[in-house]
PDB file of C-alpha atoms in Angstrom:
ATOM      1  CA  UNK A 275      -0.976  -0.004   5.847  1.00  0.00           C
ATOM      2  CA  UNK A 276       1.899  -1.796   6.039  1.00  0.00           C
ATOM      3  CA  UNK A 277       1.980  -4.430   9.513  1.00  0.00           C
ATOM      4  CA  UNK A 278       6.064  -3.799   9.361  1.00  0.00           C
ATOM      5  CA  UNK A 279       5.926   0.005   9.780  1.00  0.00           C
ATOM      6  CA  UNK A 280       3.219  -0.166  12.418  1.00  0.00           C
ATOM      7  CA  UNK A 281       4.282  -2.411  14.808  1.00  0.00           C
ATOM      8  CA  UNK A 282       7.697  -0.649  14.981  1.00  0.00           C
ATOM      9  CA  UNK A 283       5.751   2.162  15.992  1.00  0.00           C
ATOM     10  CA  UNK A 284       3.926   0.475  18.442  1.00  0.00           C
ATOM     11  CA  UNK A 285       6.794  -1.037  19.844  1.00  0.00           C
ATOM     12  CA  UNK A 286       8.350   2.580  20.187  1.00  0.00           C
ATOM     13  CA  UNK A 287       5.372   4.257  21.654  1.00  0.00           C
ATOM     14  CA  UNK A 288       4.629   1.489  24.227  1.00  0.00           C
ATOM     15  CA  UNK A 289       7.004  -2.014  23.745  1.00  0.00           C
ATOM     16  CA  UNK A 290       5.231  -5.018  25.539  1.00  0.00           C
ATOM     17  CA  UNK A 291       1.446  -4.379  24.310  1.00  0.00           C
ATOM     18  CA  UNK A 292       2.287  -4.855  20.333  1.00  0.00           C
ATOM     19  CA  UNK A 293       0.470  -8.120  20.042  1.00  0.00           C
ATOM     20  CA  UNK A 294      -2.521  -6.677  21.937  1.00  0.00           C
ATOM     21  CA  UNK A 295      -2.390  -3.251  19.440  1.00  0.00           C
ATOM     22  CA  UNK A 296      -1.973  -5.196  16.056  1.00  0.00           C
ATOM     23  CA  UNK A 297      -4.744  -7.582  17.182  1.00  0.00           C
ATOM     24  CA  UNK A 298      -7.717  -4.734  17.765  1.00  0.00           C
ATOM     25  CA  UNK A 299      -6.194  -3.084  14.401  1.00  0.00           C
ATOM     26  CA  UNK A 300      -6.363  -6.403  12.932  1.00  0.00           C
ATOM     27  CA  UNK A 301     -10.198  -7.095  13.928  1.00  0.00           C
ATOM     28  CA  UNK A 302     -10.999  -3.729  12.353  1.00  0.00           C
ATOM     29  CA  UNK A 303     -10.480  -1.468  15.211  1.00  0.00           C
ATOM     30  CA  UNK A 304      -8.344   1.179  13.260  1.00  0.00           C
ATOM     31  CA  UNK A 305     -11.103   3.634  14.270  1.00  0.00           C
ATOM     32  CA  UNK A 306      -9.635   3.550  17.704  1.00  0.00           C
ATOM     33  CA  UNK A 307      -6.156   5.054  16.308  1.00  0.00           C
ATOM     34  CA  UNK A 308      -6.451   7.300  13.593  1.00  0.00           C
ATOM     35  CA  UNK A 309      -3.268   8.890  14.485  1.00  0.00           C
ATOM     36  CA  UNK A 310      -1.184   5.656  14.867  1.00  0.00           C
ATOM     37  CA  UNK A 311      -2.556   4.584  10.876  1.00  0.00           C
ATOM     38  CA  UNK A 312      -1.974   8.177   9.831  1.00  0.00           C
ATOM     39  CA  UNK A 313       1.756   8.020  10.477  1.00  0.00           C
ATOM     40  CA  UNK A 314       2.235   4.441   9.597  1.00  0.00           C
ATOM     41  CA  UNK A 315       0.496   4.938   6.097  1.00  0.00           C
ATOM     42  CA  UNK A 316       2.704   8.100   5.861  1.00  0.00           C
ATOM     43  CA  UNK A 317       5.914   6.458   6.708  1.00  0.00           C
ATOM     44  CA  UNK A 318       4.997   3.410   4.588  1.00  0.00           C
ATOM     45  CA  UNK A 319       4.516   6.115   1.744  1.00  0.00           C
ATOM     46  CA  UNK A 320       7.898   7.685   1.758  1.00  0.00           C
ATOM     47  CA  UNK A 321       9.453   4.477   2.193  1.00  0.00           C
ATOM     48  CA  UNK A 322       7.980   2.942  -1.399  1.00  0.00           C
ATOM     49  CA  UNK A 323       8.876   5.755  -3.231  1.00  0.00           C
ATOM     50  CA  UNK A 324      12.687   5.023  -1.356  1.00  0.00           C
ATOM     51  CA  UNK A 325      12.534   7.793   1.183  1.00  0.00           C
ATOM     52  CA  UNK A 326      13.264   6.635   4.584  1.00  0.00           C
ATOM     53  CA  UNK A 327      12.481   8.650   7.729  1.00  0.00           C
ATOM     54  CA  UNK A 328      12.494   8.188  11.615  1.00  0.00           C
ATOM     55  CA  UNK A 329       9.688   8.109  13.560  1.00  0.00           C
ATOM     56  CA  UNK A 330      10.833  10.080  16.135  1.00  0.00           C
ATOM     57  CA  UNK A 331      12.613  12.468  13.554  1.00  0.00           C
ATOM     58  CA  UNK A 332       9.778  13.047  11.524  1.00  0.00           C
ATOM     59  CA  UNK A 333       6.937  13.815  14.025  1.00  0.00           C
ATOM     60  CA  UNK A 334       6.869  16.439  16.475  1.00  0.00           C
ATOM     61  CA  UNK A 335       6.134  15.386  20.465  1.00  0.00           C
ATOM     62  CA  UNK A 336       2.856  16.422  20.058  1.00  0.00           C
ATOM     63  CA  UNK A 337       1.603  13.479  17.107  1.00  0.00           C
ATOM     64  CA  UNK A 338       3.889  11.260  19.481  1.00  0.00           C
ATOM     65  CA  UNK A 339       2.014  11.923  22.557  1.00  0.00           C
ATOM     66  CA  UNK A 340      -1.624  11.575  20.603  1.00  0.00           C
ATOM     67  CA  UNK A 341      -0.554   7.945  19.708  1.00  0.00           C
ATOM     68  CA  UNK A 342       0.191   7.344  22.792  1.00  0.00           C
ATOM     69  CA  UNK A 343      -3.080   8.587  24.196  1.00  0.00           C
ATOM     70  CA  UNK A 344      -4.612   6.340  21.459  1.00  0.00           C
ATOM     71  CA  UNK A 345      -2.863   2.989  22.792  1.00  0.00           C
ATOM     72  CA  UNK A 346      -3.564   4.294  26.232  1.00  0.00           C
ATOM     73  CA  UNK A 347      -6.993   4.780  26.404  1.00  0.00           C
ATOM     74  CA  UNK A 348      -7.922   1.565  24.401  1.00  0.00           C
ATOM     75  CA  UNK A 349      -5.648  -0.647  26.898  1.00  0.00           C
ATOM     76  CA  UNK A 350      -7.709   1.138  29.941  1.00  0.00           C
ATOM     77  CA  UNK A 351     -10.865  -0.310  28.148  1.00  0.00           C
TER      78      UNK A 351
END
């Protein structure tokens, strides 16, 4: 998992809670963020093959909404 890409996605979806979410992921709570981690891994894999993509241009609104919901659910606890 690429932390730089993950941090960038979190900041795009919910700026202001980046450190909180990154701490949760680092503390092995990855089960709470399956869409976020999957998108991050997908972008990192493409980047390793020199294919640069933008988050909002790559994923449709449904995926972005699910990532937002994952983060919102975690923060609501």
